[in-house]
């Protein structure tokens, strides 16, 4: 792993008081930011306590970034695109950019996104960029919660653009959509089956579709695909916020037409600020995360309860064998938990 990809292990380190991390984060110290994120990702009770305090301290300084989700099937060019787009942000627009990832499979595959040191080498060595691999908490709920909190820490550290990368293979898109302001879908032109490669539901969530690899022999095909996606998006119900999803082509590899995304996002922010839907969306997301955190915590309490653990497997078996109804069995467990 590149030394610029910020992941640190705390095992043998001393844990400092929350104020130490807060001061470090505020002053833009990336090592301390990384350590704080590791605490946020940890399931150790002591770490959790400090992490909570750090988040509490950072909260008043958070919220001032644009949060952008980036998805697409493996190989579409996400990391190449993020590198190109990120560099244009840090170099041409003097922005500070944080790149986070959500990959619920990263524990099994030992970091299938952002784990590879060859990815985003230029961006990761830029002083105004911060790149963080996916937490490997296993369950998507835990990974998502940690990422959500990490966004707040990065904002407190002064990052103006937060890019959240996820693999285009299912549930994780919905999770990312629920924590970003703007959702970008990267695609490539296929051979006549433009709409087959990606689930319709994911297309419906997109605020922009960029058809990548529009270079060399591929330019014509990409332009054709652009037209097809434009037509397809017309068939979807209009967005409540009044935004019409945009479709464009680009070449991440040649850094061509990357700027189109700056324009699209500027337009998006202007529109959603003028009709207040930007803020409304964040409020809705905050409520969603409040509910989500409670239900995750309750689930954990339930399944980690020794009484429940003792009964669950045998009760499950009797349900499968048809000896007791699933509802009755569930009630039995819940009553056991309550008493
Ligand atoms: P990811 O899995 O979505 O992150 O995709 P990568 O960024 O790792 O890219 C997958 C492959 O596609 C790599 O070999 C890239 O060099 C290549 N690639 C990415 N963007 C472009 C592009 O715009 N044009 C061409 N021709 N190749 C690209």
Short mmCIF file of C-alpha atoms and ligand atoms in Angstrom, two decimals:
data_model
loop_
_atom_site.label_atom_id
_atom_site.label_comp_id
_atom_site.label_asym_id
_atom_site.label_seq_id
_atom_site.Cartn_x
_atom_site.Cartn_y
_atom_site.Cartn_z
CA UNK A 1 0.00 0.00 0.00
CA UNK A 2 1.32 3.45 -0.90
CA UNK A 3 2.40 5.57 1.98
CA UNK A 4 0.13 8.27 0.63
CA UNK A 5 -2.97 6.16 0.92
CA UNK A 6 -4.01 7.01 4.41
CA UNK A 7 -4.76 4.06 6.56
CA UNK A 8 -3.13 3.59 9.92
CA UNK A 9 -3.40 0.93 12.55
CA UNK A 10 -3.81 1.89 16.16
CA UNK A 11 -3.26 -1.42 17.87
CA UNK A 12 -0.12 -0.59 19.73
CA UNK A 13 -0.58 3.14 19.88
CA UNK A 14 -1.73 5.32 22.70
CA UNK A 15 -5.17 6.78 22.27
CA UNK A 16 -5.15 10.52 22.84
CA UNK A 17 -8.01 12.63 24.18
CA UNK A 18 -10.56 13.74 21.55
CA UNK A 19 -9.28 17.34 21.66
CA UNK A 20 -5.89 16.19 20.35
CA UNK A 21 -7.47 14.70 17.22
CA UNK A 22 -9.78 17.68 16.80
CA UNK A 23 -6.88 20.16 16.88
CA UNK A 24 -4.94 18.02 14.41
CA UNK A 25 -7.91 17.71 12.07
CA UNK A 26 -8.58 21.45 12.20
CA UNK A 27 -4.98 22.25 11.42
CA UNK A 28 -5.09 20.00 8.35
CA UNK A 29 -2.78 17.28 9.65
CA UNK A 30 -3.53 14.27 7.44
CA UNK A 31 -1.86 11.73 9.70
CA UNK A 32 -4.00 12.77 12.65
CA UNK A 33 -7.09 12.80 10.42
CA UNK A 34 -6.23 9.22 9.42
CA UNK A 35 -5.83 8.16 13.01
CA UNK A 36 -9.18 9.70 13.90
CA UNK A 37 -10.84 7.85 11.01
CA UNK A 38 -9.31 4.60 12.23
CA UNK A 39 -10.96 5.25 15.60
CA UNK A 40 -14.27 5.93 13.84
CA UNK A 41 -13.96 2.60 12.02
CA UNK A 42 -12.99 0.66 15.12
CA UNK A 43 -15.39 -1.58 17.00
CA UNK A 44 -13.35 -1.37 20.20
CA UNK A 45 -15.47 0.27 22.93
CA UNK A 46 -12.72 2.66 24.07
CA UNK A 47 -12.07 3.75 20.50
CA UNK A 48 -15.78 4.23 19.89
CA UNK A 49 -16.05 6.54 22.88
CA UNK A 50 -13.20 8.80 21.73
CA UNK A 51 -14.52 8.68 18.15
CA UNK A 52 -17.92 9.90 19.30
CA UNK A 53 -16.30 12.85 21.07
CA UNK A 54 -14.19 13.70 18.03
CA UNK A 55 -17.28 13.69 15.80
CA UNK A 56 -19.12 15.87 18.30
CA UNK A 57 -16.27 18.41 18.23
CA UNK A 58 -16.03 18.32 14.42
CA UNK A 59 -19.76 18.64 13.76
CA UNK A 60 -19.95 22.47 13.93
CA UNK A 61 -17.19 22.66 11.28
CA UNK A 62 -18.77 20.14 8.94
CA UNK A 63 -21.29 20.39 6.13
CA UNK A 64 -19.41 22.79 3.89
CA UNK A 65 -18.38 20.46 1.12
CA UNK A 66 -20.00 19.09 -1.95
CA UNK A 67 -20.36 15.34 -1.54
CA UNK A 68 -20.19 13.41 -4.78
CA UNK A 69 -20.86 9.70 -5.23
CA UNK A 70 -19.09 7.93 -8.09
CA UNK A 71 -20.15 4.51 -9.27
CA UNK A 72 -19.81 2.20 -12.25
CA UNK A 73 -18.97 -1.41 -12.96
CA UNK A 74 -15.40 -2.60 -12.32
CA UNK A 75 -13.13 -1.57 -15.19
CA UNK A 76 -15.26 1.36 -16.32
CA UNK A 77 -12.50 3.76 -15.24
CA UNK A 78 -13.60 5.03 -11.82
CA UNK A 79 -10.15 5.42 -10.34
CA UNK A 80 -8.71 6.85 -13.55
CA UNK A 81 -11.57 9.32 -13.64
CA UNK A 82 -11.28 10.26 -9.96
CA UNK A 83 -7.56 10.83 -10.42
CA UNK A 84 -8.16 13.11 -13.44
CA UNK A 85 -11.10 14.95 -11.88
CA UNK A 86 -9.39 15.20 -8.50
CA UNK A 87 -6.24 16.63 -10.06
CA UNK A 88 -8.21 19.24 -11.95
CA UNK A 89 -9.85 20.23 -8.66
CA UNK A 90 -6.63 20.52 -6.68
CA UNK A 91 -4.50 22.02 -9.44
CA UNK A 92 -6.85 24.25 -11.42
CA UNK A 93 -9.45 25.12 -8.83
CA UNK A 94 -7.24 25.09 -5.70
CA UNK A 95 -9.72 22.85 -3.93
CA UNK A 96 -9.02 20.28 -1.23
CA UNK A 97 -10.27 16.85 -2.25
CA UNK A 98 -10.96 13.78 -0.15
CA UNK A 99 -11.59 10.42 -1.80
CA UNK A 100 -13.35 7.79 0.28
CA UNK A 101 -14.58 4.38 -0.79
CA UNK A 102 -17.39 2.07 0.14
CA UNK A 103 -16.77 -1.50 -0.71
CA UNK A 104 -18.67 -3.97 1.44
CA UNK A 105 -16.65 -6.79 -0.06
CA UNK A 106 -13.30 -5.29 0.86
CA UNK A 107 -12.72 -7.54 3.86
CA UNK A 108 -12.92 -10.70 1.78
CA UNK A 109 -10.95 -9.39 -1.16
CA UNK A 110 -8.51 -7.44 1.02
CA UNK A 111 -9.49 -4.11 -0.47
CA UNK A 112 -10.70 -4.48 -3.99
CA UNK A 113 -11.13 -0.74 -4.28
CA UNK A 114 -8.37 1.66 -3.41
CA UNK A 115 -6.21 -1.09 -2.02
CA UNK A 116 -3.95 -1.21 -5.02
CA UNK A 117 -0.97 1.09 -4.79
CA UNK A 118 -0.97 1.80 -8.51
CA UNK A 119 -4.28 3.60 -8.27
CA UNK A 120 -4.44 7.40 -8.22
CA UNK A 121 -0.72 7.81 -7.72
CA UNK A 122 -0.57 11.45 -8.80
CA UNK A 123 -3.58 12.52 -6.82
CA UNK A 124 -2.54 10.62 -3.71
CA UNK A 125 0.77 12.44 -3.56
CA UNK A 126 -0.80 15.88 -3.85
CA UNK A 127 -0.78 17.82 -0.59
CA UNK A 128 -4.40 18.92 -1.00
CA UNK A 129 -5.73 15.44 -1.56
CA UNK A 130 -6.62 12.79 0.97
CA UNK A 131 -7.37 9.23 -0.12
CA UNK A 132 -8.82 6.66 2.18
CA UNK A 133 -9.59 3.01 1.36
CA UNK A 134 -12.89 1.42 2.27
CA UNK A 135 -13.34 0.46 5.91
CA UNK A 136 -13.47 -3.29 6.19
CA UNK A 137 -16.16 -3.66 8.80
CA UNK A 138 -17.73 -6.49 6.87
CA UNK A 139 -21.40 -5.59 7.03
CA UNK A 140 -22.53 -2.78 4.74
CA UNK A 141 -24.33 -1.05 7.63
CA UNK A 142 -21.08 -0.70 9.60
CA UNK A 143 -19.04 0.35 6.59
CA UNK A 144 -21.64 2.94 5.67
CA UNK A 145 -21.88 4.38 9.16
CA UNK A 146 -18.10 4.76 9.37
CA UNK A 147 -17.98 6.45 5.96
CA UNK A 148 -20.76 8.81 6.88
CA UNK A 149 -18.84 9.88 9.99
CA UNK A 150 -15.60 10.09 8.03
CA UNK A 151 -17.26 12.63 5.71
CA UNK A 152 -17.82 14.89 8.71
CA UNK A 153 -14.20 14.61 9.83
CA UNK A 154 -12.94 15.40 6.33
CA UNK A 155 -15.19 18.44 6.15
CA UNK A 156 -13.91 19.67 9.48
CA UNK A 157 -10.40 19.24 8.04
CA UNK A 158 -11.37 21.68 5.29
CA UNK A 159 -11.92 19.35 2.32
CA UNK A 160 -14.29 21.12 -0.09
CA UNK A 161 -15.01 18.16 -2.33
CA UNK A 162 -15.63 14.66 -1.01
CA UNK A 163 -15.69 11.93 -3.62
CA UNK A 164 -17.15 8.62 -2.53
CA UNK A 165 -16.37 5.74 -4.80
CA UNK A 166 -18.32 2.53 -4.85
CA UNK A 167 -18.43 -0.56 -7.05
CA UNK A 168 -21.37 -0.72 -9.40
CA UNK A 169 -22.73 -4.02 -8.32
CA UNK A 170 -25.79 -3.41 -6.17
CA UNK A 171 -26.77 -2.38 -2.68
CA UNK A 172 -23.79 -0.13 -1.99
CA UNK A 173 -25.05 2.44 -4.54
CA UNK A 174 -28.21 3.01 -2.55
CA UNK A 175 -26.09 3.51 0.55
CA UNK A 176 -23.83 5.99 -1.19
CA UNK A 177 -26.78 7.85 -2.71
CA UNK A 178 -28.09 8.36 0.83
CA UNK A 179 -24.95 10.25 1.87
CA UNK A 180 -24.13 12.41 -1.15
CA UNK A 181 -25.45 15.57 -2.78
CA UNK A 182 -24.68 14.48 -6.31
CA UNK A 183 -24.49 11.01 -7.81
CA UNK A 184 -22.36 10.27 -10.85
CA UNK A 185 -22.63 7.09 -12.88
CA UNK A 186 -19.72 6.19 -15.12
CA UNK A 187 -20.42 3.96 -18.08
CA UNK A 188 -18.75 2.75 -21.22
CA UNK A 189 -20.28 2.29 -24.63
CA UNK A 190 -21.19 -1.35 -25.20
CA UNK A 191 -21.86 -3.04 -28.51
CA UNK A 192 -25.52 -2.22 -29.07
CA UNK A 193 -26.62 -3.20 -25.59
CA UNK A 194 -26.13 0.21 -24.00
CA UNK A 195 -28.75 -0.28 -21.33
CA UNK A 196 -27.94 -3.84 -20.36
CA UNK A 197 -24.78 -3.48 -18.33
CA UNK A 198 -26.14 -1.62 -15.36
CA UNK A 199 -29.31 -1.93 -13.36
CA UNK A 200 -32.09 0.45 -14.27
CA UNK A 201 -32.52 1.47 -10.64
CA UNK A 202 -28.95 2.74 -10.52
CA UNK A 203 -29.47 4.78 -13.69
CA UNK A 204 -32.53 6.27 -12.10
CA UNK A 205 -30.47 7.51 -9.15
CA UNK A 206 -27.87 9.24 -11.32
CA UNK A 207 -27.62 13.04 -11.50
CA UNK A 208 -25.15 12.64 -14.36
CA UNK A 209 -23.97 9.83 -16.57
CA UNK A 210 -20.52 10.12 -18.06
CA UNK A 211 -19.62 7.76 -20.86
CA UNK A 212 -15.95 7.16 -20.32
CA UNK A 213 -13.29 5.90 -22.73
CA UNK A 214 -14.55 8.22 -25.47
CA UNK A 215 -11.18 8.10 -27.22
CA UNK A 216 -9.60 6.50 -30.29
CA UNK A 217 -11.99 4.24 -32.18
CA UNK A 218 -14.47 4.51 -29.38
CA UNK A 219 -15.55 8.15 -29.88
CA UNK A 220 -18.44 7.44 -32.29
CA UNK A 221 -19.76 4.59 -30.17
CA UNK A 222 -19.60 6.75 -27.05
CA UNK A 223 -21.53 9.54 -28.74
CA UNK A 224 -24.16 7.09 -29.88
CA UNK A 225 -24.43 5.73 -26.34
CA UNK A 226 -24.77 9.29 -25.05
CA UNK A 227 -27.83 9.80 -27.24
CA UNK A 228 -29.33 6.48 -26.17
CA UNK A 229 -28.91 7.29 -22.48
CA UNK A 230 -30.38 10.74 -22.97
CA UNK A 231 -33.44 9.14 -24.56
CA UNK A 232 -33.64 6.54 -21.83
CA UNK A 233 -33.47 9.13 -19.04
CA UNK A 234 -36.43 10.95 -20.56
CA UNK A 235 -38.55 7.92 -19.83
CA UNK A 236 -37.86 8.10 -16.09
CA UNK A 237 -40.12 10.13 -13.81
CA UNK A 238 -38.78 13.70 -13.32
CA UNK A 239 -36.71 14.41 -10.19
CA UNK A 240 -38.58 16.18 -7.41
CA UNK A 241 -35.75 18.70 -7.09
CA UNK A 242 -36.27 19.85 -10.69
CA UNK A 243 -32.87 18.61 -11.86
CA UNK A 244 -32.63 17.01 -15.28
CA UNK A 245 -29.84 14.39 -15.25
CA UNK A 246 -27.10 15.18 -17.74
CA UNK A 247 -25.27 12.82 -20.07
CA UNK A 248 -21.83 13.51 -21.53
CA UNK A 249 -18.80 11.67 -22.87
CA UNK A 250 -15.21 11.90 -21.60
CA UNK A 251 -11.84 10.21 -21.66
CA UNK A 252 -10.42 9.86 -18.18
CA UNK A 253 -7.24 8.37 -19.57
CA UNK A 254 -6.54 11.33 -21.87
CA UNK A 255 -8.04 13.80 -19.38
CA UNK A 256 -10.47 14.96 -22.07
CA UNK A 257 -13.77 16.64 -21.26
CA UNK A 258 -13.28 16.11 -17.54
CA UNK A 259 -14.21 19.74 -17.00
CA UNK A 260 -17.74 19.02 -18.18
CA UNK A 261 -18.42 17.63 -14.72
CA UNK A 262 -17.42 20.94 -13.07
CA UNK A 263 -20.02 22.71 -15.17
CA UNK A 264 -22.72 20.12 -14.53
CA UNK A 265 -22.11 20.19 -10.78
CA UNK A 266 -22.07 24.00 -10.70
CA UNK A 267 -25.44 24.05 -12.45
CA UNK A 268 -26.76 21.40 -10.08
CA UNK A 269 -25.66 23.31 -6.99
CA UNK A 270 -27.10 26.58 -8.32
CA UNK A 271 -30.46 25.02 -9.09
CA UNK A 272 -30.80 23.03 -5.88
CA UNK A 273 -29.71 26.00 -3.77
CA UNK A 274 -32.21 28.28 -5.50
CA UNK A 275 -35.12 25.94 -4.83
CA UNK A 276 -33.76 24.89 -1.42
CA UNK A 277 -33.65 21.20 -2.32
CA UNK A 278 -29.91 20.97 -1.56
CA UNK A 279 -30.52 21.69 2.12
CA UNK A 280 -33.75 19.70 2.19
CA UNK A 281 -31.95 16.65 0.83
CA UNK A 282 -29.30 16.90 3.54
CA UNK A 283 -31.97 17.19 6.22
CA UNK A 284 -33.70 14.10 4.86
CA UNK A 285 -30.38 12.28 4.83
CA UNK A 286 -29.68 13.28 8.44
CA UNK A 287 -33.03 11.87 9.49
CA UNK A 288 -32.38 8.71 7.51
CA UNK A 289 -29.01 8.22 9.22
CA UNK A 290 -30.54 8.86 12.62
CA UNK A 291 -33.11 6.10 12.00
CA UNK A 292 -30.52 3.81 10.43
CA UNK A 293 -28.09 4.18 13.33
CA UNK A 294 -30.81 3.40 15.86
CA UNK A 295 -32.00 0.32 14.01
CA UNK A 296 -28.46 -0.96 13.51
CA UNK A 297 -27.66 -0.43 17.18
CA UNK A 298 -30.82 -2.21 18.28
CA UNK A 299 -30.12 -5.11 15.94
CA UNK A 300 -26.62 -5.42 17.36
CA UNK A 301 -27.92 -5.33 20.93
CA UNK A 302 -30.41 -8.03 20.08
CA UNK A 303 -28.11 -10.42 18.24
CA UNK A 304 -25.26 -9.96 20.72
CA UNK A 305 -27.46 -10.65 23.74
CA UNK A 306 -26.28 -13.91 25.37
CA UNK A 307 -29.87 -15.10 25.96
CA UNK A 308 -30.70 -14.58 22.28
CA UNK A 309 -27.49 -16.18 21.10
CA UNK A 310 -28.33 -19.25 23.20
CA UNK A 311 -31.79 -19.71 21.71
CA UNK A 312 -31.48 -18.40 18.17
CA UNK A 313 -29.96 -21.41 16.41
CA UNK A 314 -32.25 -24.04 17.90
CA UNK A 315 -35.34 -21.90 17.38
CA UNK A 316 -34.28 -21.26 13.82
CA UNK A 317 -34.06 -24.99 13.25
CA UNK A 318 -37.56 -25.60 14.57
CA UNK A 319 -38.84 -22.86 12.22
CA UNK A 320 -37.13 -24.48 9.24
CA UNK A 321 -38.55 -27.88 10.20
CA UNK A 322 -42.03 -26.37 10.38
CA UNK A 323 -42.44 -27.22 14.06
CA UNK A 324 -43.27 -23.64 15.01
CA UNK A 325 -44.47 -20.68 12.93
CA UNK A 326 -41.80 -18.05 12.13
CA UNK A 327 -43.98 -15.38 13.77
CA UNK A 328 -44.46 -17.29 16.98
CA UNK A 329 -40.76 -18.11 17.13
CA UNK A 330 -39.80 -14.47 16.54
CA UNK A 331 -42.19 -13.31 19.27
CA UNK A 332 -40.75 -15.86 21.65
CA UNK A 333 -37.24 -14.48 21.09
CA UNK A 334 -38.34 -10.89 21.38
CA UNK A 335 -40.10 -11.61 24.66
CA UNK A 336 -36.98 -13.32 25.90
CA UNK A 337 -34.99 -10.18 24.98
CA UNK A 338 -37.44 -7.84 26.71
CA UNK A 339 -37.50 -9.77 29.99
P1 LIG B 1 -12.24 1.01 -12.20
O1 LIG B 1 -12.20 -0.46 -11.94
O2 LIG B 1 -13.63 1.43 -12.57
O3 LIG B 1 -11.65 1.85 -11.12
O4 LIG B 1 -11.37 1.25 -13.54
P2 LIG B 1 -9.86 1.77 -13.71
O5 LIG B 1 -9.78 3.23 -13.51
O6 LIG B 1 -8.97 0.91 -12.91
O7 LIG B 1 -9.65 1.50 -15.27
C1 LIG B 1 -9.76 0.22 -15.84
C2 LIG B 1 -8.94 0.19 -17.13
O8 LIG B 1 -9.52 1.08 -18.10
C3 LIG B 1 -7.50 0.64 -16.94
O9 LIG B 1 -6.68 -0.16 -17.74
C4 LIG B 1 -7.51 2.08 -17.42
O10 LIG B 1 -6.27 2.49 -17.94
C5 LIG B 1 -8.55 2.01 -18.54
N1 LIG B 1 -9.21 3.31 -18.73
C6 LIG B 1 -9.72 4.12 -17.79
N2 LIG B 1 -10.21 5.25 -18.34
C7 LIG B 1 -10.00 5.14 -19.68
C8 LIG B 1 -10.29 5.99 -20.80
O11 LIG B 1 -10.83 7.09 -20.68
N3 LIG B 1 -9.93 5.53 -22.03
C9 LIG B 1 -9.34 4.33 -22.21
N4 LIG B 1 -9.02 3.99 -23.45
N5 LIG B 1 -9.03 3.51 -21.18
C10 LIG B 1 -9.37 3.90 -19.93
#
